[in-house]
Coordinates of C-alpha atoms in Angstrom, one line a residue:
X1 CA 15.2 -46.6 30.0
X2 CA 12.5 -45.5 33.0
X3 CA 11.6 -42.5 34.2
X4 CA 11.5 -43.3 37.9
X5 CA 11.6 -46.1 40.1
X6 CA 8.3 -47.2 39.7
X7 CA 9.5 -48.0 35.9
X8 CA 7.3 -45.6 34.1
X9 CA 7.1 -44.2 30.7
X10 CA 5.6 -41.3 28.9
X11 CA 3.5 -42.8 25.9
X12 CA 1.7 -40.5 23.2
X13 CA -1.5 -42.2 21.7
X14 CA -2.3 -42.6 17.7
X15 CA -3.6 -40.0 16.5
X16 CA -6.9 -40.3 13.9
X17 CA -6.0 -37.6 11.7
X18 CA -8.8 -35.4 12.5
X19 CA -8.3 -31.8 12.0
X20 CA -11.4 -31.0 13.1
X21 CA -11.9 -32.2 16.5
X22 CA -14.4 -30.3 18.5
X23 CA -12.9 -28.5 21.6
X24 CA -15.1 -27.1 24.3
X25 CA -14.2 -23.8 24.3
X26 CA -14.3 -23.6 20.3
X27 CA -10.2 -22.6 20.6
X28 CA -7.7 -24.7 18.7
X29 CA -4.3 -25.0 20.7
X30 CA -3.0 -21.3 21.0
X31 CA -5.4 -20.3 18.3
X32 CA -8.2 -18.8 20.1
X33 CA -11.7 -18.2 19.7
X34 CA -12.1 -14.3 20.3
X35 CA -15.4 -13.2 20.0
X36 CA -16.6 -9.6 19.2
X37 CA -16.0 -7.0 21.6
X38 CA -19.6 -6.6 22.3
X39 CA -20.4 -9.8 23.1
X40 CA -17.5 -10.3 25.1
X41 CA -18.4 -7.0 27.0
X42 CA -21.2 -6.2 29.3
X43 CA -22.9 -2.5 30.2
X44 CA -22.0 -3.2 34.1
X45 CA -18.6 -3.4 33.8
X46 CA -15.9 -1.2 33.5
X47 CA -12.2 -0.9 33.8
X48 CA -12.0 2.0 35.9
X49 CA -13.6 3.2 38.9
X50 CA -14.9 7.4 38.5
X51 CA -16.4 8.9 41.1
X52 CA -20.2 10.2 40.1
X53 CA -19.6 13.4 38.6
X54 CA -21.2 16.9 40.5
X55 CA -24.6 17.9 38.9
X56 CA -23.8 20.9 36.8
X57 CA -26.1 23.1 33.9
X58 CA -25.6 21.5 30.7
X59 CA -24.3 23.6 27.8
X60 CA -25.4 21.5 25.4
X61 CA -28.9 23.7 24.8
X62 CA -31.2 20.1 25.1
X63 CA -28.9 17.9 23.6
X64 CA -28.2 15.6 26.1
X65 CA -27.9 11.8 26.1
X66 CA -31.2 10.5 27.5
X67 CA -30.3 6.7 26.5
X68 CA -27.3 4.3 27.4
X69 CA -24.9 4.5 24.1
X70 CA -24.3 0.6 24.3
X71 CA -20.8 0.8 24.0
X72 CA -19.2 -2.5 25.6
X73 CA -17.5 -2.9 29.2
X74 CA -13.9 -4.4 30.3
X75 CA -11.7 -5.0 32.9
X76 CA -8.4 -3.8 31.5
X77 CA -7.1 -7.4 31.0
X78 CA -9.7 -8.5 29.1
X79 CA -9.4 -5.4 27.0
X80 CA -5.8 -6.1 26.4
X81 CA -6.4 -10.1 25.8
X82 CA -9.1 -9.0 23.1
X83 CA -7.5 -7.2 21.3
X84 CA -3.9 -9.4 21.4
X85 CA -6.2 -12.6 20.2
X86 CA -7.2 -10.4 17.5
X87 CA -3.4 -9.4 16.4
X88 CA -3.0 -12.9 16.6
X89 CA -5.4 -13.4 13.8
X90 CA -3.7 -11.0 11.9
X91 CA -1.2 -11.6 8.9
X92 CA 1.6 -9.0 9.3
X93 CA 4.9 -8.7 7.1
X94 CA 6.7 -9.4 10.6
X95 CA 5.5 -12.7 10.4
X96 CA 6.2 -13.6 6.8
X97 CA 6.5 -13.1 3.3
X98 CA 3.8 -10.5 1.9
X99 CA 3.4 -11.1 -1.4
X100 CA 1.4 -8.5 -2.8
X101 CA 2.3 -7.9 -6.1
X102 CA 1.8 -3.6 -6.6
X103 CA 1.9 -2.9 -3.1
X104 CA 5.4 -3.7 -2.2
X105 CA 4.5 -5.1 1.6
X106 CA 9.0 -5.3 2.4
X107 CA 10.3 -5.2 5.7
X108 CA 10.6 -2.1 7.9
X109 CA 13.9 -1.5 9.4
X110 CA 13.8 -1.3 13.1
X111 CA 15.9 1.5 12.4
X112 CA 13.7 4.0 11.0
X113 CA 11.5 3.4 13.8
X114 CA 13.9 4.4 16.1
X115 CA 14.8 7.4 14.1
X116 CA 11.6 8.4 14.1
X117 CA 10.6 7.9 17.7
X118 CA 13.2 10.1 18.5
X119 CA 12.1 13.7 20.5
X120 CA 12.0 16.3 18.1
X121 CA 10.5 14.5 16.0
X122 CA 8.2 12.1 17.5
X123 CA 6.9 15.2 19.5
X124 CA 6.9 17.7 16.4
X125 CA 3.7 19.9 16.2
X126 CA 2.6 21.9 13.2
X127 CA 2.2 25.2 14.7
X128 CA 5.3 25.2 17.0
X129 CA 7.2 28.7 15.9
X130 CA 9.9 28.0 13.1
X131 CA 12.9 28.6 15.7
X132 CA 12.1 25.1 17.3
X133 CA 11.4 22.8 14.9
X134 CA 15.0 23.5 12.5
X135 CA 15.5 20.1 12.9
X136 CA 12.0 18.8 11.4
X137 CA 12.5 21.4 8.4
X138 CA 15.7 19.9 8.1
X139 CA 14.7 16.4 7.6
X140 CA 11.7 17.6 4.9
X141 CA 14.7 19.8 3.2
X142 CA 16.8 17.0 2.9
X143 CA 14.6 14.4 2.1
X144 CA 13.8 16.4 -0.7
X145 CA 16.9 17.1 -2.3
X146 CA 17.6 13.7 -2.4
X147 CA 14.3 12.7 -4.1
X148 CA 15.1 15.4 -7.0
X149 CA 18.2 14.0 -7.1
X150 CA 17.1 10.2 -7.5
X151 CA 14.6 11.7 -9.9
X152 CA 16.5 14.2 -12.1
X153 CA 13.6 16.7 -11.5
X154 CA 13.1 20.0 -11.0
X155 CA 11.1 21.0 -7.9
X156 CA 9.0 19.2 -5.4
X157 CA 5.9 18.9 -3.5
X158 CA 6.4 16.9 0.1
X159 CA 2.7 18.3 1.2
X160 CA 0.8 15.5 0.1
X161 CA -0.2 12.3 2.3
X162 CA -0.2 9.2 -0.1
X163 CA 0.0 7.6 -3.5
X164 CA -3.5 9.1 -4.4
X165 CA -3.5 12.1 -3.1
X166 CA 0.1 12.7 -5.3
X167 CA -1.5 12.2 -8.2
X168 CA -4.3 14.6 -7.4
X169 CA -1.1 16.9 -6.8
X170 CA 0.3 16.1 -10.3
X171 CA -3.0 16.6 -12.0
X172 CA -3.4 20.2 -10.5
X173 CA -0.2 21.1 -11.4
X174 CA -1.1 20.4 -15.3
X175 CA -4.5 22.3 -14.8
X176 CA -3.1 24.9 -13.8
X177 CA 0.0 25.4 -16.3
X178 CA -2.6 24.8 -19.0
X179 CA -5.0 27.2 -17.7
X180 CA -1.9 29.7 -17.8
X181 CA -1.4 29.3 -21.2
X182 CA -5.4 29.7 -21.9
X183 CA -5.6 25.9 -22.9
X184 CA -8.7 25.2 -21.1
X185 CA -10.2 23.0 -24.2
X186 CA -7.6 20.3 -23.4
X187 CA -10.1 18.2 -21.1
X188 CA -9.1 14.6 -21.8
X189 CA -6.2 12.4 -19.8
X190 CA -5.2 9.2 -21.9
X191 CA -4.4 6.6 -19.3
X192 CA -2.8 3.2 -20.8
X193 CA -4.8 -0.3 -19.5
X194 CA -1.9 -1.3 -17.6
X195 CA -1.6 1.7 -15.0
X196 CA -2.8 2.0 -11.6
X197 CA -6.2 2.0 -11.2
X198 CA -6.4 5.2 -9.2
X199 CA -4.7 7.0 -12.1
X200 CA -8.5 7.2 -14.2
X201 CA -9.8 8.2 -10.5
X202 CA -7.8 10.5 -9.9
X203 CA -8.2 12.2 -13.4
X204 CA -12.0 12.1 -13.4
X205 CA -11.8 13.6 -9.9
X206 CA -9.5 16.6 -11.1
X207 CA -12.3 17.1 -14.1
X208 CA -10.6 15.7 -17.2
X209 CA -12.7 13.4 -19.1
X210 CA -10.4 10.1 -19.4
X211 CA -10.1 7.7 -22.1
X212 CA -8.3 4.7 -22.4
X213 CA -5.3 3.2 -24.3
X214 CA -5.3 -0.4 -25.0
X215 CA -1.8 -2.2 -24.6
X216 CA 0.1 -4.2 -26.9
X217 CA 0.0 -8.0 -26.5
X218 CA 3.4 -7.7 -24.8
X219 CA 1.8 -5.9 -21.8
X220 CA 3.0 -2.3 -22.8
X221 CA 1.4 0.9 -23.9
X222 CA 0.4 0.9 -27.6
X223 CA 2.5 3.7 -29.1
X224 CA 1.3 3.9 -32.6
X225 CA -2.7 4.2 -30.9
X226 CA -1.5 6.4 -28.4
X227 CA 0.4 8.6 -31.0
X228 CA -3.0 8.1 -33.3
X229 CA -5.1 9.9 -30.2
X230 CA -3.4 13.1 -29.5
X231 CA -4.7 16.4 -30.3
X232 CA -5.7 19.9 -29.2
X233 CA -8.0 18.2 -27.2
X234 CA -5.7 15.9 -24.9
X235 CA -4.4 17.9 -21.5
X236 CA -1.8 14.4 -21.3
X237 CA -1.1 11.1 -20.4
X238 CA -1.2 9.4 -17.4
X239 CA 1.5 6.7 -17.4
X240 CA 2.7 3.9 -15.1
X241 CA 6.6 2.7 -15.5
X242 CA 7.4 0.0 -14.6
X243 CA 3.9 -0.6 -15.2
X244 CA 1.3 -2.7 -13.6
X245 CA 1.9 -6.2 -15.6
X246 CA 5.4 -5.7 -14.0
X247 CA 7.3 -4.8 -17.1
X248 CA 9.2 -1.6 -18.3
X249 CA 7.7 0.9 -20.9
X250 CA 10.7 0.7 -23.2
X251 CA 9.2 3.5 -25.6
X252 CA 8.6 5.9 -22.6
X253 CA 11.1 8.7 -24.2
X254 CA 9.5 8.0 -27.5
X255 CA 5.9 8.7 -25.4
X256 CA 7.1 11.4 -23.3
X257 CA 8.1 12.8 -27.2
X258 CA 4.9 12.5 -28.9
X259 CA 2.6 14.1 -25.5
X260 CA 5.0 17.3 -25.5
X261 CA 4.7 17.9 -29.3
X262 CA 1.2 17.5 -28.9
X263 CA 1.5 20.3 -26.4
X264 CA 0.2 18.0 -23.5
X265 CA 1.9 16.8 -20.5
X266 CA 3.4 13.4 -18.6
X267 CA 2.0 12.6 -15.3
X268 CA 3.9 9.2 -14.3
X269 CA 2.6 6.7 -11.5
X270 CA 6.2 6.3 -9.2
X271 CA 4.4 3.7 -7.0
X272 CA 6.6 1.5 -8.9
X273 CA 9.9 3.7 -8.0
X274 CA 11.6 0.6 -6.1
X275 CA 12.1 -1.4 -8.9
X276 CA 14.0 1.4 -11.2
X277 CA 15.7 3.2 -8.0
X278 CA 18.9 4.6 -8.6
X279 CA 19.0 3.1 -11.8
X280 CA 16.8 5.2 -14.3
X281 CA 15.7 9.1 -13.5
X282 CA 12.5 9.1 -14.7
X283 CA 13.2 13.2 -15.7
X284 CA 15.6 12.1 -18.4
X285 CA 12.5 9.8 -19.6
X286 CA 10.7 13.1 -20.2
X287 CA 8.4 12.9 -17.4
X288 CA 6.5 15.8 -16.0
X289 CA 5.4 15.0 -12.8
X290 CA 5.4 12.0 -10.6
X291 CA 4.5 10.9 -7.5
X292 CA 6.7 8.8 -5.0
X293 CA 5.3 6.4 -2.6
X294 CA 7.3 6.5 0.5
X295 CA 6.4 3.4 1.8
X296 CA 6.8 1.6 -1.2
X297 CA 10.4 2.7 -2.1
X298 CA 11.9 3.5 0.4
X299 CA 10.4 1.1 3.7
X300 CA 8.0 3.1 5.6
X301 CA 4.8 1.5 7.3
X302 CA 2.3 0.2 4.7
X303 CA -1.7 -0.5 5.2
X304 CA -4.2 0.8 7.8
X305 CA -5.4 3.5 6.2
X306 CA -2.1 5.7 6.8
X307 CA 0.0 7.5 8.0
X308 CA 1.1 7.7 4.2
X309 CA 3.1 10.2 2.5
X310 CA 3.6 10.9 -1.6
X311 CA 5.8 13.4 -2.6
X312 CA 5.2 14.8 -6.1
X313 CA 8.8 15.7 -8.3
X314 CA 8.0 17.9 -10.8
X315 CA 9.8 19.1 -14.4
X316 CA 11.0 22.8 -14.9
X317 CA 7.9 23.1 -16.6
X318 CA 5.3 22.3 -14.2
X319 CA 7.2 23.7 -10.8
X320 CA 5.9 26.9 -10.9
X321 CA 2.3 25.4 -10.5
X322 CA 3.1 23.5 -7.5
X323 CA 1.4 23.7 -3.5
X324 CA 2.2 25.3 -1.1
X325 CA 4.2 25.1 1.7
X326 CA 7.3 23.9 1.0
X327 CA 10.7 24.7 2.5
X328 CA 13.4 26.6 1.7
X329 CA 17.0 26.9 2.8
X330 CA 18.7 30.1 2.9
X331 CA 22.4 31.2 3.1
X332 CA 23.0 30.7 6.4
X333 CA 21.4 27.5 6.8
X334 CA 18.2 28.8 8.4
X335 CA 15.1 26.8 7.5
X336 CA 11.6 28.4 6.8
X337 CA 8.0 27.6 5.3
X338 CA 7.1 29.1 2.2
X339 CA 3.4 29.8 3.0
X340 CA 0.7 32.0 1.4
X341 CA 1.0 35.0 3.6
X342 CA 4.6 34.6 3.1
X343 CA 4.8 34.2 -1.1
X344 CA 4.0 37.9 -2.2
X345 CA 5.0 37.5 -5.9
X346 CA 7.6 35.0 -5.8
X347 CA 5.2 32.2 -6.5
X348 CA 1.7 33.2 -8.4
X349 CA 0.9 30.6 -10.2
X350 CA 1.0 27.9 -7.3
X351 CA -2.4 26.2 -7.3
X352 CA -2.8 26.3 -3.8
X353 CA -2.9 23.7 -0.4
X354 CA -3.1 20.6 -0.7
X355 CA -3.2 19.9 3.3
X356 CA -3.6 21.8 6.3
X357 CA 0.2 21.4 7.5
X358 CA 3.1 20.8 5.6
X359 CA 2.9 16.5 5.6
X360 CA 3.7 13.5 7.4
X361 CA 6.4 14.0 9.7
X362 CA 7.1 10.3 10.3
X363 CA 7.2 9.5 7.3
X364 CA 9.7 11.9 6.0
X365 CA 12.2 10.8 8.9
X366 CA 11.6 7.0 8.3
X367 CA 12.2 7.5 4.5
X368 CA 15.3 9.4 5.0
X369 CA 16.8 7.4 7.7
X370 CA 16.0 5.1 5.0
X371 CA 17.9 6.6 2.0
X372 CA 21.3 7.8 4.5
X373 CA 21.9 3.9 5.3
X374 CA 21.6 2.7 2.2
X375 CA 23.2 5.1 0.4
X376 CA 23.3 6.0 -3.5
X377 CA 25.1 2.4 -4.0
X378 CA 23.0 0.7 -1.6
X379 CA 20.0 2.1 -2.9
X380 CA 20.9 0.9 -6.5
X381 CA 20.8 -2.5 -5.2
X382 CA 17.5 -1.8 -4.1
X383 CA 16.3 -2.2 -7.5
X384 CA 18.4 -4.8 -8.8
X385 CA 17.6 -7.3 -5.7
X386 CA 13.9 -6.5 -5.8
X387 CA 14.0 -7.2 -9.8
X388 CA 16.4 -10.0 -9.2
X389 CA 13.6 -12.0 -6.9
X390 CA 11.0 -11.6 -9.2
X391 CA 12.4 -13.0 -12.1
X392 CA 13.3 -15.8 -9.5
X393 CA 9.3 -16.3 -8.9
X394 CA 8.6 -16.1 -12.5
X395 CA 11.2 -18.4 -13.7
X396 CA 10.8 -21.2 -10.8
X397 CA 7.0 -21.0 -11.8
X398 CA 6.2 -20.5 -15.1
X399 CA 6.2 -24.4 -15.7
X400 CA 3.0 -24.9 -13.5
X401 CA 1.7 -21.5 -13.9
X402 CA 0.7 -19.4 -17.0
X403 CA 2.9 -16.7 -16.9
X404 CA 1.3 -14.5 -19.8
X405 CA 4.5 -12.0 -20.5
X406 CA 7.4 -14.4 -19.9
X407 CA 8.2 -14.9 -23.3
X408 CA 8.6 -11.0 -23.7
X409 CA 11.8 -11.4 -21.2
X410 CA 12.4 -10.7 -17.7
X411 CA 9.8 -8.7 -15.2
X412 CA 10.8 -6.1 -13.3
X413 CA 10.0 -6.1 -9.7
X414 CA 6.8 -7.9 -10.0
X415 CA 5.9 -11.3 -11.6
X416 CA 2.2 -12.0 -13.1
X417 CA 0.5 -15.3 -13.9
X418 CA -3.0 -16.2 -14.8
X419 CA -5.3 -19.0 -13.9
X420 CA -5.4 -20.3 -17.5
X421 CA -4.7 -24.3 -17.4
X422 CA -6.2 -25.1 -14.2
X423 CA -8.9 -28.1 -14.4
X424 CA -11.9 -26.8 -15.2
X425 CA -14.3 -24.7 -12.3
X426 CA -10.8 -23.7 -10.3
X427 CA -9.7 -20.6 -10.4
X428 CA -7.1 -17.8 -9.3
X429 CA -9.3 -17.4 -5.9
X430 CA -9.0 -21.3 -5.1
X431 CA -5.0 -20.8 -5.5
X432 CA -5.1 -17.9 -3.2
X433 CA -7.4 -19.6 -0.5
X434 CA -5.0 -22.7 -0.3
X435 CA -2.1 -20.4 0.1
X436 CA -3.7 -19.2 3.4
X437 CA -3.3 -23.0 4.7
X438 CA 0.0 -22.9 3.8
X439 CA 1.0 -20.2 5.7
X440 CA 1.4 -17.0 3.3
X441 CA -1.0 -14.2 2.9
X442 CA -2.5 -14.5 -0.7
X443 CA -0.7 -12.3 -3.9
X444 CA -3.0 -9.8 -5.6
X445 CA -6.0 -11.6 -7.2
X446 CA -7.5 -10.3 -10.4
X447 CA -5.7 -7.1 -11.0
X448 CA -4.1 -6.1 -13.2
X449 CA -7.9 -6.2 -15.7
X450 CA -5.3 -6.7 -18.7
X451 CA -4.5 -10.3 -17.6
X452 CA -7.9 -12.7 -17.0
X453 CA -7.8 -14.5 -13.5
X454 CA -4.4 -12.3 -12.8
X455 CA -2.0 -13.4 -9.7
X456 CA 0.4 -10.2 -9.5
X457 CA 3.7 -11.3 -6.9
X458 CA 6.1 -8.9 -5.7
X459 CA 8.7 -10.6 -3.2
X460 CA 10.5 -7.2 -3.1
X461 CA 14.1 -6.6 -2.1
X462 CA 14.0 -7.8 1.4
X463 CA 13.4 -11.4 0.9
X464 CA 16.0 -14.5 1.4
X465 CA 16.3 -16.9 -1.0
X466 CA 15.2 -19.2 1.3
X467 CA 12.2 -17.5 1.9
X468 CA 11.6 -17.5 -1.8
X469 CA 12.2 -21.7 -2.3
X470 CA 9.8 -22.0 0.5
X471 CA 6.9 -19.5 -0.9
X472 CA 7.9 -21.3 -4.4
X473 CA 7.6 -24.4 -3.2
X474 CA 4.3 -24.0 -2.2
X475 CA 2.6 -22.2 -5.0
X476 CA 4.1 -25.2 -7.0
X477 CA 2.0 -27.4 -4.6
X478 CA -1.3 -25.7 -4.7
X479 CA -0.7 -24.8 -8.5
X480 CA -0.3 -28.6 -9.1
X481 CA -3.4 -29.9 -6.7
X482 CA -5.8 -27.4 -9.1
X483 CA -4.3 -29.0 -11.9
X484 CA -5.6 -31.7 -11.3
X485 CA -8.5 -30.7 -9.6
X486 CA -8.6 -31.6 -6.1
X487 CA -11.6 -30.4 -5.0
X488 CA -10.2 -29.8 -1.8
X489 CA -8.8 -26.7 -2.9
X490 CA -12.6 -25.4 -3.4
X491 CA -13.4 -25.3 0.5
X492 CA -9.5 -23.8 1.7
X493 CA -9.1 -22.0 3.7
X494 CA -8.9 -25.0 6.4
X495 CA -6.9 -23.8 9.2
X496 CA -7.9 -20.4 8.9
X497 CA -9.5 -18.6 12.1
X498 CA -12.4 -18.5 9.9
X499 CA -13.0 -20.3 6.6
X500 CA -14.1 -19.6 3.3
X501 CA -17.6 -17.2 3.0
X502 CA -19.9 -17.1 0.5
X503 CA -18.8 -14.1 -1.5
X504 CA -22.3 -13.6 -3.4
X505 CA -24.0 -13.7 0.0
X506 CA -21.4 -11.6 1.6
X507 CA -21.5 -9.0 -1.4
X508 CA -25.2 -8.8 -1.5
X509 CA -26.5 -8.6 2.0
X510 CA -23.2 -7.5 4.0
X511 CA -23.3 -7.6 7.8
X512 CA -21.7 -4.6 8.7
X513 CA -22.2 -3.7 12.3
X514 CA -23.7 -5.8 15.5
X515 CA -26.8 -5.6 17.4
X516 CA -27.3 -8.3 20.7
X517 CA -29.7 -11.0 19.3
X518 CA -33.3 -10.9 20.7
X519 CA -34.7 -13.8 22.6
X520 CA -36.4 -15.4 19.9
X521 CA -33.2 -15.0 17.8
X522 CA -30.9 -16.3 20.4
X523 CA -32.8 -19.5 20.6
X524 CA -33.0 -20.1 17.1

């Protein structure tokens, strides 16, 4: 069949394979070369135009810029077009499965963003009077309940802004109860060798001297050494369940036990809530305190260095010691802060602030938008879907991948594998860096320390099956190729924006900001 009259066909011509065809402008198809913003800009341009400002006396006693600051100059497209190419770049969990195993990188729902956009809350500001902002209080009252509820705690602390800084909250909280009860000789934390790694951080920080508790060969806490290692000395434990290898500390009332007749206390790691929600309440476990990661549980925005938020449930025990502000409903339904200037004697033997303000208003509105869709049901199923896809991972890979607890029985909401039976000079990093060719941002390499050459996957809740085959299917793939070492695997990534660096030169002399190259530079 033509085309047109003149009896002309489209033809395509045979293509040589070659993935690495030069292009002139160094882009590859939409994937485009962006370079830095400084290079890109120049000093005499700008995206505005401002009128030279009137000659006034400077205020600022001899401190006046006497040289150009350097900063780049755009147009406002080019500004926008830099900083899209760079998004473009960008591995976001809008774009595909996130498998980070610990971190729990699920899908937002475009609900809680609308929620939280709304006025009133989008708009909130921490030193509008208490008369305007019921609604705010509300959502920070609420929210509350329901984590004490999911808990089976006592009190709560919504102050503080993430994971970290929830610990730090928890740790206080035990300082100060055993400084109440003149215990100040109790200096050490025992934290197990499969909990978070900010948990011996966050200890040393708080000034406890920490020391460590190996695990069993089944990836759990050692109970008899743990039991062997308490004394007058010993302030607690710092525990994380389910832990970091993924699995469920099945002695945790037998732990929780043994720390309280030793007269310490239980400070748990709930960054792994999601995968026990509305199944377990870690307060009949005997827990303490724990921290609950917002936007690990229950869906808020992840990454960029915030906005975070980590509400700490606390144990009838340990209440009395926590920060201030926190809310409190009276009779009629009226809202306020319970503040400083506001406690008298009702609360002595709070340590303190954690924060300026009361937390992170988003956060609390996303997470509870969160909770009222699901529902107690719906949040049950939370937990057993997220558990449900990681024993999916684990038993679709443990054929081609050494999966180091598997014979212990299922995971929870994370699955763990090691790099053991590769060929020999491949390791877990090559497996990662050949995922990035395929299309998925890498699991977490190396961590946790109790596994060598550790891959930790979490597919979390969120994910469909078929977006589980497909991830499967190519970790199979790669898994297999460093098998039987294709050395290939060695320079991946190969469709990257940028490829593989060298690590030792990029750890030991980092380039970490830009200056324009001189002359004799720029013609080297």
């Amino acid at each position: 069949m033509s085309i047109n009259q003149g009896g002309w066909r489209p033809t395509m011509g045979e293509s040589d394979g070659n993935g690495d065809m030069p292009t002139y402008t160094g882009n590859r198809a939409l994937m485009l070369e962006e370079p830095l913003i400084f290079e890109r800009g120049s000093v005499n341009v700008t995206g505005v135009d401002i009128e030279e400002a009137p000659k006034v006396r400077s205020r600022l006693g001899g401190l006046d810029r006497n040289r150009d600051i350097g900063l780049p100059g755009l147009s406002e497209p080019e500004t926008v077009r830099h900083y899209t190419r760079l998004s473009r770049q960008n591995y976001a969990i809008d774009l595909g499965l996130f498998p980070l195993g610990s971190c729990t990188m699920k899908h937002n729902p475009r609900l809680n963003e609308r929620v939280a956009r709304m006025p009133g809350f989008a708009d909130v500001h921490p030193l509008q009077p208490v008369d305007t902002v019921q609604g705010a209080l509300g959502v920070i009252n609420e929210l509350a309940v329901w984590l004490i509820k999911l808990t089976g705690m006592y009190g709560i602390a919504m102050s503080p802004k993430a994971g970290a800084h929830g610990e730090l909250c928890g740790v206080l909280c035990i300082k100060a109860a055993l400084e109440k009860r003149g215990e100040t000789d109790r200096k050490v934390l025992l934290v197990p060798e499969s909990a978070h790694g900010t948990n011996p951080a966050t200890a040393a920080f708080a000034g406890f001297r920490v020391e460590n508790i190996p695990a069993t060969p089944e990836g759990r806490v050692d109970l008899a050494a743990l039991r062997g290692r308490l004394g007058p000395d010993v302030a607690g434990v710092m525990i994380t369940n389910p832990n970091t290898c993924g699995l469920f500390e099945r002695d945790m009332k037998a732990i929780s036990d043994a720390v309280h007749d030793a007269g310490g206390y239980v400070y748990c790691d709930g960054a792994n809530f999601n995968a026990i929600v509305g199944r377990v309440r870690p307060g009949d476990l005997g827990i303490d305190a724990m921290h609950i990661n917002l936007h690990k549980t229950f869906s808020t925005p992840h990454g960029g260095g915030g906005p975070g938020s980590g509400p700490v449930v606390l144990s009838e025990a340990l209440a009395p010691y926590g920060p201030l502000p926190f809310t409190e409903r009276h009779a009629d339904g009226y809202i306020t802060l319970v503040e400083e200037e506001t406690v008298g004697d009702r609360h002595p033997d709070s340590f303190g602030r954690m924060t300026a303000f009361h937390g992170q208003m988003g956060m609390f509105t996303r997470a509870l938008t969160y909770i009222l869709s699901h529902g107690a049901d719906g949040l049950r199923q939370v937990a057993e879907d997220s558990v449900l896809n990681a024993n999916y991972i684990l038993r679709s890979l443990e054929d081609v991948l050494d999966a180091p607890f598997a014979e212990t029985g299922p995971c929870m909401h994370e699955a763990i594998f090691s790099d053991a039976g590769l060929a020999e000079g491949f390791s877990t990093i090559d497996i990662a860096k050949a995922l990035i060719d395929e299309g998925f941002h890498p699991m977490t390499m190396y961590f946790p320390l109790v596994v060598h050459g550790a891959m930790l996957i979490e597919p979390t809740e969120t994910e469909s099956k078929g977006t589980l085959d497909q991830f499967i299917g190519a970790l199979r793939s790669v898994a297999q190729r460093a098998k039987a070492g294709d050395q290939a695997l060695k320079s991946a990534p190969h469709f990257a924006p940028r490829r593989r660096l060298d690590e030792t030169l990029a750890a030991r002399k980092p380039v970490l900001a830009w200056k324009e190259p001189s002359q004799a530079e720029a013609a080297e």
